[in-house]
Coordinates of C-alpha atoms and ligand atoms in Angstrom, one line a residue:
M1 CA 12.9 5.5 20.6
E2 CA 13.3 6.8 17.0
I3 CA 16.5 6.2 15.4
N4 CA 15.9 8.5 12.4
S5 CA 17.7 11.8 11.3
L6 CA 21.1 11.5 9.6
W7 CA 22.9 8.2 8.8
K8 CA 26.3 7.7 7.3
F9 CA 25.9 6.5 3.9
R10 CA 27.8 4.9 1.0
V11 CA 26.8 3.3 -2.3
D12 CA 28.2 -0.1 -3.2
P13 CA 27.7 -0.9 -6.9
E14 CA 30.3 -3.6 -6.8
K15 CA 28.8 -5.2 -4.0
H16 CA 31.9 -5.9 -2.2
G17 CA 30.9 -4.2 1.1
E18 CA 30.3 -7.4 2.9
S19 CA 33.7 -9.0 2.0
L20 CA 35.3 -5.8 3.2
K21 CA 33.4 -6.2 6.4
W22 CA 31.3 -2.8 6.0
F23 CA 29.2 -4.3 8.7
T24 CA 31.7 -3.4 11.3
D25 CA 31.5 0.2 9.8
F26 CA 32.9 1.9 6.9
D27 CA 34.4 5.2 5.8
S28 CA 32.3 7.9 4.1
D29 CA 31.7 11.5 4.4
I30 CA 28.1 11.3 2.9
E31 CA 25.1 11.5 5.1
I32 CA 21.4 10.7 4.2
A33 CA 18.3 11.5 6.1
V34 CA 16.0 8.7 7.3
P35 CA 13.3 8.2 6.4
G36 CA 13.8 9.2 2.8
S37 CA 14.8 7.9 -0.6
W38 CA 18.5 8.4 -1.7
N39 CA 17.3 9.4 -5.3
E40 CA 16.5 13.0 -4.9
Q41 CA 18.6 13.7 -1.7
L42 CA 21.6 12.5 -3.2
E43 CA 21.0 13.3 -7.1
E44 CA 24.1 15.4 -7.1
I45 CA 26.3 12.3 -6.5
G46 CA 24.6 10.6 -9.2
L47 CA 21.9 8.6 -7.4
L48 CA 18.7 9.7 -9.2
H49 CA 18.5 6.6 -11.3
Y50 CA 20.7 4.4 -9.1
I51 CA 19.8 0.7 -8.8
G52 CA 21.9 -1.3 -6.4
L53 CA 23.2 -1.8 -2.9
A54 CA 23.9 1.0 -0.5
W55 CA 25.2 1.0 3.2
Y56 CA 23.6 2.9 6.1
S57 CA 25.4 3.3 9.4
R58 CA 24.4 4.8 12.7
R59 CA 25.2 4.7 16.3
M60 CA 22.5 4.5 18.8
F61 CA 22.7 5.0 22.6
L62 CA 20.6 2.6 24.5
P63 CA 19.7 3.8 28.0
A64 CA 20.6 1.6 31.0
H65 CA 16.7 1.2 31.7
F66 CA 16.3 -0.8 28.7
S67 CA 18.4 -3.9 30.2
G68 CA 16.5 -6.7 31.7
Q69 CA 13.9 -6.7 29.1
R70 CA 13.9 -7.9 25.3
I71 CA 15.2 -5.1 23.1
W72 CA 14.1 -4.9 19.5
L73 CA 15.0 -3.0 16.5
R74 CA 12.3 -2.2 13.9
I75 CA 12.6 -0.9 10.4
G76 CA 9.4 0.4 9.2
S77 CA 10.5 -0.4 5.4
A78 CA 13.6 -0.5 3.4
D79 CA 13.1 -0.8 -0.4
F80 CA 13.3 -3.3 -1.7
S81 CA 15.4 -5.6 0.5
S82 CA 17.9 -5.0 3.4
K83 CA 20.2 -6.9 5.7
V84 CA 20.8 -5.7 9.2
W85 CA 23.8 -6.0 11.5
V86 CA 24.2 -4.7 15.0
N87 CA 27.7 -4.1 16.6
G88 CA 29.1 -6.0 13.7
S89 CA 26.7 -9.3 14.0
F90 CA 24.2 -10.1 11.5
V91 CA 20.7 -9.9 13.1
G92 CA 18.6 -10.7 9.9
T93 CA 17.3 -9.8 6.5
G94 CA 14.2 -7.7 5.4
E95 CA 13.1 -9.7 2.6
F96 CA 10.4 -7.5 1.3
G97 CA 10.0 -3.8 0.7
F98 CA 7.0 -1.7 1.9
L99 CA 6.6 -3.7 5.2
P100 CA 8.2 -3.6 8.7
Y101 CA 10.9 -5.8 10.0
D102 CA 11.5 -6.4 13.9
F103 CA 14.7 -8.0 14.7
E104 CA 15.4 -9.0 18.5
I105 CA 18.9 -7.6 19.2
T106 CA 18.9 -8.2 23.0
N107 CA 21.9 -10.4 22.8
F108 CA 23.8 -8.2 20.4
V109 CA 23.8 -4.9 22.4
K110 CA 24.9 -3.5 25.5
T111 CA 22.9 -0.9 27.5
G112 CA 24.2 2.3 28.8
C113 CA 26.4 2.8 25.9
E114 CA 26.5 3.4 22.2
N115 CA 25.8 0.5 19.8
L116 CA 26.4 0.4 15.9
I117 CA 23.6 -0.5 13.5
V118 CA 24.4 -1.1 9.9
V119 CA 21.9 -1.7 7.3
A120 CA 22.6 -2.6 3.6
V121 CA 19.5 -1.8 1.4
S122 CA 19.0 -2.8 -2.2
N123 CA 16.5 -1.6 -4.6
E124 CA 17.3 -4.3 -7.1
L125 CA 14.5 -6.6 -8.3
N126 CA 14.4 -9.9 -10.0
D127 CA 11.8 -12.5 -11.4
D128 CA 11.0 -13.9 -8.0
S129 CA 10.8 -10.5 -6.1
L130 CA 7.8 -8.6 -5.2
P131 CA 7.5 -6.3 -7.4
Q132 CA 8.9 -8.5 -10.3
G133 CA 11.9 -6.9 -11.9
I134 CA 12.9 -6.5 -15.7
K135 CA 16.1 -6.4 -17.5
S136 CA 16.9 -4.4 -20.7
E137 CA 17.4 -7.9 -22.4
D138 CA 13.8 -8.8 -21.6
Y139 CA 12.7 -6.0 -23.7
T140 CA 15.0 -6.8 -26.4
N141 CA 14.0 -10.4 -26.5
D142 CA 10.3 -9.6 -26.5
N143 CA 10.7 -6.9 -29.3
R144 CA 9.6 -4.3 -27.0
I145 CA 12.5 -2.0 -27.2
R146 CA 10.3 1.1 -27.5
E147 CA 8.7 0.3 -24.1
E148 CA 12.0 0.2 -22.3
T149 CA 12.5 2.6 -19.4
N150 CA 15.4 3.8 -17.7
P151 CA 15.9 2.5 -15.2
P152 CA 14.2 -0.6 -16.4
A153 CA 11.0 -1.2 -14.3
R154 CA 7.9 -3.3 -15.0
F155 CA 6.0 -0.5 -13.3
D156 CA 5.2 3.2 -13.9
F157 CA 6.7 4.5 -10.6
C158 CA 10.2 5.5 -9.5
P159 CA 12.0 2.4 -8.1
F160 CA 13.1 4.7 -5.1
G161 CA 15.7 3.2 -2.9
G162 CA 16.4 3.7 0.8
I163 CA 15.1 3.4 4.4
H164 CA 11.5 4.8 3.7
R165 CA 10.0 4.5 7.0
P166 CA 11.0 5.2 10.6
V167 CA 13.6 3.0 12.6
M168 CA 13.1 2.4 16.2
A169 CA 14.4 0.6 19.0
Y170 CA 11.9 -0.6 21.7
T171 CA 11.7 -3.0 24.5
T172 CA 9.1 -5.9 25.5
P173 CA 8.8 -7.9 28.5
R174 CA 10.3 -11.2 28.4
T175 CA 6.9 -12.8 27.9
Y176 CA 5.0 -10.4 25.8
I177 CA 2.3 -9.7 23.3
K178 CA 3.6 -10.4 19.8
N179 CA 0.6 -9.9 18.0
L180 CA -3.2 -8.9 18.3
S181 CA -5.7 -9.9 15.7
V182 CA -9.4 -8.3 15.9
D183 CA -12.2 -9.8 13.9
M184 CA -15.8 -8.6 14.2
K185 CA -19.4 -9.3 13.5
I186 CA -22.0 -6.8 13.9
T187 CA -26.0 -7.2 14.2
L188 CA -28.0 -4.5 13.1
P189 CA -29.0 -2.1 14.5
S190 CA -26.4 -1.5 17.0
T191 CA -24.8 -4.6 18.5
G192 CA -21.0 -5.2 17.9
G193 CA -19.3 -8.6 18.3
I194 CA -15.5 -8.2 18.7
G195 CA -13.2 -11.2 18.8
V196 CA -9.5 -10.7 19.9
T197 CA -6.8 -13.3 19.5
A198 CA -3.3 -12.8 20.9
E199 CA 0.0 -14.4 19.9
V200 CA 2.5 -14.6 22.6
G201 CA 6.2 -14.5 22.6
G202 CA 8.1 -16.4 25.3
D203 CA 7.5 -19.8 26.6
E204 CA 5.2 -19.1 29.5
L205 CA 1.6 -20.3 29.6
C206 CA -0.5 -17.2 29.3
S207 CA -4.0 -16.0 29.4
L208 CA -5.5 -12.8 27.9
S209 CA -8.0 -10.4 29.3
V210 CA -9.4 -7.6 27.3
R211 CA -11.4 -4.2 27.9
L212 CA -13.0 -1.9 25.6
L213 CA -12.9 1.9 26.4
D214 CA -15.0 4.6 24.6
K215 CA -13.5 8.0 23.7
E216 CA -14.3 9.2 27.3
G217 CA -12.3 6.2 28.8
N218 CA -15.6 4.4 30.1
V219 CA -15.4 0.6 30.0
V220 CA -18.0 -0.5 27.5
A221 CA -17.3 -4.3 27.6
E222 CA -14.7 -6.5 29.1
S223 CA -13.9 -10.2 29.1
D224 CA -14.6 -12.5 32.1
P225 CA -11.8 -12.6 34.6
G226 CA -12.5 -16.3 34.9
D227 CA -11.6 -17.2 31.4
S228 CA -8.3 -18.5 30.1
G229 CA -6.7 -18.9 26.8
L230 CA -5.6 -16.3 24.2
R231 CA -8.9 -15.7 22.6
R232 CA -11.6 -13.4 23.8
E233 CA -14.9 -12.2 22.6
L234 CA -16.8 -9.0 23.5
I235 CA -20.4 -8.0 22.9
V236 CA -21.0 -4.2 22.6
N237 CA -24.7 -3.2 22.9
D238 CA -25.4 0.4 21.6
C239 CA -22.2 0.0 19.7
R240 CA -21.2 3.2 17.7
F241 CA -20.1 1.7 14.4
W242 CA -17.2 3.0 12.5
S243 CA -18.0 4.6 9.1
Q244 CA -16.7 7.4 6.7
D245 CA -19.2 9.7 8.3
D246 CA -18.6 8.6 12.0
P247 CA -15.1 7.3 12.2
Y248 CA -15.6 6.3 15.8
L249 CA -12.7 4.5 17.3
Y250 CA -12.8 2.6 20.6
T251 CA -9.6 1.6 22.5
L252 CA -9.1 -1.9 23.0
V253 CA -6.8 -2.8 26.0
A254 CA -5.3 -6.4 25.9
N255 CA -3.6 -7.7 29.3
L256 CA -1.5 -10.7 29.5
K257 CA -1.0 -12.7 32.6
S258 CA 0.7 -16.0 33.5
G259 CA -1.4 -17.3 36.3
T260 CA -1.7 -14.2 38.3
E261 CA 1.4 -12.5 37.3
F262 CA 1.1 -9.6 35.1
K263 CA 3.1 -9.9 31.9
D264 CA 2.3 -7.3 29.3
E265 CA -0.4 -4.7 28.2
H266 CA -0.9 -3.4 24.7
S267 CA -3.7 -1.0 23.5
L268 CA -5.2 -0.6 20.1
E269 CA -7.6 1.6 18.4
I270 CA -10.3 -0.2 16.9
G271 CA -13.4 0.7 14.8
V272 CA -16.3 -1.8 14.8
R273 CA -17.6 -2.3 11.3
E274 CA -18.5 -4.9 8.5
V275 CA -18.0 -4.9 4.9
K276 CA -19.9 -7.1 2.7
I277 CA -20.8 -7.7 -1.1
E278 CA -24.5 -8.3 -1.5
G279 CA -25.6 -8.6 -5.1
D280 CA -24.2 -5.7 -6.9
S281 CA -23.7 -3.7 -3.9
L282 CA -20.8 -2.8 -1.6
L283 CA -22.1 -2.5 1.9
L284 CA -20.5 -0.9 5.1
N285 CA -22.5 -1.9 8.3
G286 CA -25.4 -3.0 6.0
K287 CA -25.7 0.4 4.0
K288 CA -24.5 0.8 0.4
I289 CA -21.5 2.6 -0.2
F290 CA -19.8 4.2 -3.4
L291 CA -16.2 4.9 -3.5
R292 CA -15.2 8.2 -4.9
G293 CA -11.5 8.4 -4.7
Y294 CA -8.0 8.2 -6.2
G295 CA -5.1 5.9 -6.9
K296 CA -2.1 7.4 -5.0
H297 CA 1.6 7.0 -4.6
E298 CA 4.0 7.6 -1.7
D299 CA 5.9 10.1 -3.7
F300 CA 7.2 13.7 -3.0
S301 CA 9.9 16.0 -4.0
V302 CA 13.1 15.5 -2.3
I303 CA 12.1 12.8 0.3
G304 CA 10.9 10.4 -2.5
R305 CA 8.8 7.5 -0.9
G306 CA 9.9 8.4 2.6
L307 CA 7.1 8.8 5.1
F308 CA 6.5 12.5 5.6
L309 CA 3.7 13.2 8.0
P310 CA 3.1 16.8 7.1
L311 CA 2.2 15.4 3.5
T312 CA -0.1 12.8 4.8
V313 CA -2.0 15.6 6.8
K314 CA -2.0 17.8 3.5
D315 CA -3.2 15.0 1.4
F316 CA -6.2 14.0 3.5
E317 CA -7.1 17.6 3.8
L318 CA -7.1 17.8 -0.1
M319 CA -8.9 14.3 -0.4
K320 CA -11.6 15.7 1.9
W321 CA -11.8 19.2 0.1
T322 CA -12.6 17.3 -3.2
N323 CA -15.2 15.5 -1.4
S324 CA -13.6 12.1 -2.0
N325 CA -14.1 9.3 0.4
S326 CA -11.3 6.6 -0.5
F327 CA -7.9 5.7 -2.1
R328 CA -6.2 2.7 -3.2
T329 CA -2.5 2.1 -1.9
S330 CA -1.4 1.6 -5.5
H331 CA 0.9 -0.2 -5.9
Y332 CA 2.2 -1.3 -2.6
P333 CA 1.1 -1.1 1.1
Y334 CA 1.6 2.3 2.4
A335 CA 3.0 3.3 5.9
E336 CA 1.1 2.2 8.9
E337 CA 1.0 5.8 10.1
I338 CA -1.0 6.5 6.8
L339 CA -3.6 4.0 7.7
S340 CA -4.0 5.0 11.1
Y341 CA -4.7 8.4 10.0
A342 CA -7.4 7.0 7.7
D343 CA -9.0 5.1 10.5
K344 CA -9.2 8.5 12.2
K345 CA -10.4 10.5 9.4
G346 CA -13.0 8.0 7.9
I347 CA -11.4 7.6 4.6
L348 CA -11.8 4.2 3.1
V349 CA -8.8 2.3 1.8
I350 CA -8.0 -0.5 -0.7
S351 CA -4.6 -1.9 0.3
E352 CA -2.4 -3.4 -2.4
A353 CA 0.2 -6.0 -2.8
P354 CA 3.0 -4.9 -5.1
A355 CA 2.5 -7.7 -7.6
V356 CA 2.3 -5.1 -10.4
S357 CA 2.3 -6.0 -14.0
L358 CA 3.3 -9.6 -13.1
D359 CA 4.5 -11.5 -16.1
L360 CA 3.6 -15.0 -15.6
R361 CA 6.0 -16.3 -18.1
Y362 CA 8.7 -15.5 -15.6
V363 CA 6.9 -16.5 -12.6
S364 CA 8.4 -19.6 -10.6
S365 CA 7.1 -21.4 -7.5
K366 CA 9.5 -19.2 -5.6
A367 CA 7.6 -16.0 -6.9
L368 CA 4.5 -17.5 -6.1
D369 CA 5.5 -18.4 -2.5
N370 CA 7.0 -14.9 -2.2
H371 CA 3.7 -13.3 -3.2
K372 CA 1.7 -15.4 -0.6
R373 CA 4.2 -14.4 2.2
F374 CA 3.9 -11.0 1.3
I375 CA 0.1 -11.0 1.4
Q376 CA 0.3 -12.7 4.8
S377 CA 2.6 -10.1 6.2
M378 CA 0.5 -7.3 4.9
V379 CA -2.7 -8.8 6.1
E380 CA -1.1 -9.5 9.6
R381 CA 0.2 -5.8 9.5
D382 CA -3.3 -4.2 8.4
R383 CA -5.9 -6.4 9.4
N384 CA -6.8 -4.2 12.6
H385 CA -7.4 -1.1 10.3
P386 CA -11.2 -0.4 10.0
S387 CA -10.4 2.0 7.1
V388 CA -8.9 -1.1 5.1
I389 CA -12.1 -2.4 3.4
I390 CA -10.7 -4.3 0.4
W391 CA -7.5 -6.2 -0.4
S392 CA -6.1 -5.9 -4.0
L393 CA -3.5 -8.7 -4.6
G394 CA -1.9 -7.2 -7.4
N395 CA -2.2 -4.8 -10.3
E396 CA -2.7 -5.5 -14.1
P397 CA -1.2 -8.9 -14.6
N398 CA -0.4 -9.8 -18.0
I399 CA 0.5 -6.4 -19.3
V400 CA 2.4 -8.1 -22.1
G401 CA -0.7 -9.8 -23.4
D402 CA 0.8 -13.3 -23.4
Q403 CA -1.6 -15.9 -24.8
G404 CA -0.3 -18.7 -22.4
Y405 CA -1.8 -16.5 -19.5
Y406 CA -5.3 -17.6 -20.5
D407 CA -4.6 -21.5 -21.0
G408 CA -4.2 -22.0 -17.2
S409 CA -1.2 -20.6 -15.8
G410 CA -2.9 -17.3 -15.1
K411 CA -5.8 -19.2 -13.7
D412 CA -4.0 -21.6 -11.5
Y413 CA -1.8 -18.8 -10.1
W414 CA -4.6 -16.4 -9.3
K415 CA -6.7 -19.2 -7.9
E416 CA -4.1 -19.9 -5.3
I417 CA -3.5 -16.4 -4.5
F418 CA -7.1 -15.7 -3.9
E419 CA -7.9 -18.7 -1.9
F420 CA -4.7 -18.2 0.2
T421 CA -5.9 -14.5 0.9
K422 CA -9.6 -15.9 1.9
S423 CA -7.9 -18.2 4.2
L424 CA -6.3 -15.5 6.0
D425 CA -9.3 -13.0 6.0
K426 CA -12.7 -13.7 5.1
S427 CA -14.0 -10.5 6.3
R428 CA -12.9 -8.3 3.3
P429 CA -13.7 -8.4 -0.5
V430 CA -10.5 -9.3 -2.6
T431 CA -9.9 -7.8 -6.0
V432 CA -7.2 -7.4 -8.6
P433 CA -7.4 -4.5 -11.1
N434 CA -7.3 -5.6 -14.8
C435 CA -5.8 -3.8 -17.7
T436 CA -7.3 -3.3 -21.2
R437 CA -4.5 -5.5 -22.7
A438 CA -5.4 -8.4 -20.6
G439 CA -9.0 -8.0 -21.7
L440 CA -12.3 -9.3 -20.3
D441 CA -11.2 -13.0 -20.2
D442 CA -8.5 -12.1 -17.5
P443 CA -8.8 -14.9 -14.9
V444 CA -8.6 -12.4 -12.2
F445 CA -12.4 -11.7 -12.7
Q446 CA -13.3 -15.4 -11.9
F447 CA -12.0 -14.8 -8.4
S448 CA -12.4 -11.2 -7.6
D449 CA -15.4 -10.3 -5.3
I450 CA -15.3 -6.9 -7.2
L451 CA -14.4 -6.5 -10.9
S452 CA -11.9 -4.0 -11.0
I453 CA -10.8 -2.2 -14.1
N454 CA -8.0 0.3 -15.2
R455 CA -9.2 2.1 -18.5
Y456 CA -7.2 4.6 -20.4
Y457 CA -9.7 5.0 -23.5
G458 CA -9.3 8.6 -24.5
W459 CA -5.6 8.4 -23.7
Y460 CA -3.4 5.6 -24.6
E461 CA -6.2 4.1 -26.8
Y462 CA -8.4 6.5 -29.0
P463 CA -6.4 9.5 -28.1
G464 CA -8.2 12.8 -27.8
N465 CA -11.4 11.0 -28.6
L466 CA -13.7 11.4 -25.8
N467 CA -16.9 10.0 -27.4
L468 CA -15.3 6.7 -28.4
A469 CA -13.6 6.6 -25.0
I470 CA -17.0 6.7 -23.2
A471 CA -18.5 4.2 -25.8
K472 CA -15.7 1.7 -25.2
L473 CA -16.0 2.2 -21.3
T474 CA -19.6 1.5 -21.5
R475 CA -19.2 -1.6 -23.5
D476 CA -16.5 -2.9 -21.2
M477 CA -18.6 -2.4 -18.0
E478 CA -21.8 -3.8 -19.4
E479 CA -20.0 -6.9 -20.9
L480 CA -18.1 -7.5 -17.6
H481 CA -21.2 -7.3 -15.4
K482 CA -23.1 -9.5 -17.8
R483 CA -20.4 -12.1 -17.9
Y484 CA -19.5 -12.4 -14.3
G485 CA -22.6 -10.8 -12.3
K486 CA -20.5 -9.0 -9.8
P487 CA -20.1 -5.3 -8.9
V488 CA -17.8 -3.1 -11.0
L489 CA -15.2 -0.8 -9.6
V490 CA -13.2 1.4 -11.9
T491 CA -10.0 1.6 -10.2
E492 CA -8.0 3.7 -12.7
F493 CA -8.8 6.3 -15.4
G494 CA -7.0 9.7 -16.2
A495 CA -5.3 11.8 -18.5
D496 CA -1.9 13.6 -18.3
S497 CA -2.1 17.4 -17.9
L498 CA 0.7 20.0 -17.8
P499 CA -0.3 22.7 -15.5
G500 CA -1.1 26.0 -17.2
V501 CA -1.5 24.5 -20.6
H502 CA -5.1 25.5 -21.8
S503 CA -7.1 25.0 -25.0
T504 CA -10.7 25.8 -26.2
S505 CA -11.1 22.5 -27.9
L506 CA -10.2 19.0 -27.0
Q507 CA -6.4 18.7 -26.9
M508 CA -4.5 16.1 -24.9
F509 CA -2.2 17.4 -22.0
T510 CA -4.3 20.5 -21.4
E511 CA -6.0 21.0 -18.0
E512 CA -9.3 21.2 -19.9
Y513 CA -8.8 17.8 -21.6
Q514 CA -8.1 16.0 -18.4
M515 CA -11.1 17.6 -16.7
R516 CA -13.5 16.6 -19.4
L517 CA -12.1 13.1 -19.5
I518 CA -12.8 12.7 -15.8
E519 CA -16.1 14.2 -15.9
G520 CA -17.1 11.9 -18.9
Y521 CA -15.9 8.8 -17.1
I522 CA -17.7 9.7 -13.9
Q523 CA -21.0 10.4 -15.5
C524 CA -20.7 7.0 -17.3
I525 CA -19.6 5.0 -14.3
E526 CA -22.3 6.6 -12.0
S527 CA -25.0 5.8 -14.4
K528 CA -24.6 2.3 -13.9
P529 CA -26.5 0.5 -11.1
Y530 CA -24.0 -2.1 -10.6
S531 CA -20.9 0.2 -10.2
V532 CA -19.4 0.6 -6.7
G533 CA -17.0 3.3 -7.4
E534 CA -14.3 5.3 -9.2
M535 CA -10.8 6.1 -8.5
V536 CA -9.2 8.8 -10.4
W537 CA -5.6 8.1 -11.6
N538 CA -3.8 9.8 -10.1
F539 CA -4.2 12.0 -7.0
A540 CA -1.0 13.9 -7.5
D541 CA 1.9 14.0 -10.3
F542 CA 4.6 11.6 -9.4
R543 CA 8.1 10.4 -10.4
T544 CA 8.5 7.7 -12.8
P545 CA 11.5 6.0 -14.7
Q546 CA 12.6 7.8 -17.9
H547 CA 10.7 7.1 -21.1
F548 CA 9.7 9.2 -24.1
R549 CA 6.0 9.0 -22.8
R550 CA 6.9 11.1 -19.6
V551 CA 8.0 14.5 -18.9
V552 CA 10.0 13.7 -15.9
L553 CA 6.8 13.0 -14.0
N554 CA 3.6 11.0 -14.7
L555 CA 1.4 14.1 -15.1
K556 CA -2.1 12.5 -14.4
G557 CA -2.3 14.0 -11.1
V558 CA -5.3 15.9 -10.2
F559 CA -2.9 18.0 -8.2
T560 CA 0.8 18.8 -9.0
R561 CA 3.6 17.0 -7.2
S562 CA 3.7 20.0 -4.9
R563 CA -0.2 19.7 -4.3
E564 CA -1.5 22.7 -6.3
P565 CA -4.9 22.0 -7.8
K566 CA -5.4 21.6 -11.5
L567 CA -8.6 22.4 -13.1
S568 CA -9.7 18.8 -12.6
A569 CA -9.4 19.2 -8.8
F570 CA -12.1 21.9 -9.0
K571 CA -14.3 19.7 -11.1
L572 CA -14.0 16.6 -8.8
K573 CA -14.8 18.8 -5.7
E574 CA -18.2 19.9 -7.5
L575 CA -18.9 16.7 -8.8
W576 CA -18.3 14.7 -5.8
A577 CA -20.3 17.3 -3.6
D578 CA -23.3 15.8 -5.1
K579 CA -24.6 13.0 -2.8
R580 CA -27.9 12.4 -4.7
R581 CA -27.2 9.0 -6.0
F582 CA -26.3 7.7 -2.6
S583 CA -29.0 9.1 -0.4
Ligands
LIG601 C1 -1.9 1.9 -15.4 C2 -1.1 1.6 -14.4 C3 -0.3 2.7 -13.5 C4 0.3 3.6 -14.4 C5 -0.9 4.2 -15.5 C6 -0.3 5.3 -16.4 O1 -1.6 0.7 -13.3 O2 0.7 2.4 -12.7 O3 0.8 4.8 -13.9 O4 -1.3 3.0 -16.1 O5 0.1 4.9 -17.5 O6 -2.0 1.0 -16.4 O7 -0.6 6.5 -16.1

């Protein structure tokens, strides 16, 4: 049961709501739509740049037939943290943004009547949070006053606040399937090996059985009914592998029993496929692939970072229209609905943890622990999506150019993060995009399976000089590959452009300059045998904190914020139509 639409809303800049017991409800005439950010919806009451706490409340009617089962409340995401009460009782905390939280509320609710949900959401960040926060004093202390943004942020996207993904109430049986984790191994030409492990909630001893259905509903493989335990393995002969050209999904049905008694059943769409790095190549089902795509954001006018499915449909159509095959969820995990859509549409995804512009000087053991727990939840949430082919564990560490980063602190930190991720999932390559300022000695390269670089030559460095830009890009790519001997992926490159501004010669901010820079980079990247892809920054213009470098939006979009194509979009469509290099 979805609990979206309008919620009562009240900001709490003084943070006195809890002592005034607002969790038992509060007075307010203001309403806000969920999912959606408060920033643009409620700009007129002063919330465009609001950083702080805000309270949401809503009554939900729970039907009588919910009784006798476990009742759950799920918040798809509330950024960047939240606390939840039901009928005045505290039920839990959503520690991280961008990820869902499920709270069991069985003992706090009554069925056949209305129940009160109150959520306090904060978009404040600090040194230990993910993403890490920054204060105005930090800029002053570092002598970086000209870099300060309003609101202060370590990153170049709006720190939108609010409940950003759907809220739901649902039931499960008392003994239930808590989690299903699917792993695979393929044998060419056409055998699929699928492993399914279930985690069970409740105290009964259970066993799992699974069956796999094709699109027509035929059972193509099933587990042996005599087996017990919570792990099952299936072999699928003549398996139709999932790929960007044929995103074929099977339906996996998992059934839980205690003795002979049925307990729970769950179905999941899965794609059978295998991702590998071999030498300098990225392979999908043994075939070389090359990523042609974008860095994106969850960002749109009015709704902010809120999930808006018409936009998802439109964006995927536009990605296909430009002949792209992939995107990176810069700089945080996107809504599950978007990943499921990528599974269906055959779009390849790099899913990213929000450790963006991590400043190791302020990192404590708590921050490291938070980063690891975030990755664990992200992997648990997204591991069954065939579209997710690479994990990105952060973005552009050491943007401040701190020397200490290279003497061990950076290395120790990233070693632990990479090893931890590999211990959770060995089936996907892992990476962290590096920035020019951190340079080619960045410790992330030692641990990454793919060397990812974000480069802005021709924009922040060597502005307006495309020849020098391409020479510098070439030098970085060659040197990187020589030093580390791994495939190279350019995860970001681009230029701002103001739609409608043109010039016959090279001039920054024109549509032509953006187009020519993108074209130059693509020609260079695609000429290197060790490169595995290019991702243009950005798919669409997006809102970002105020700074003299930005005219309200970051204008590096190939599409405007409302998704009209700029010249570059037509150029990409043409360049990416050419598949010669990969056939
Ligand atoms: C890169 C960051 C990205 C920014 C981009 C830019 O990874 O988040 O939006 O720069 O400045 O370094 O446009």
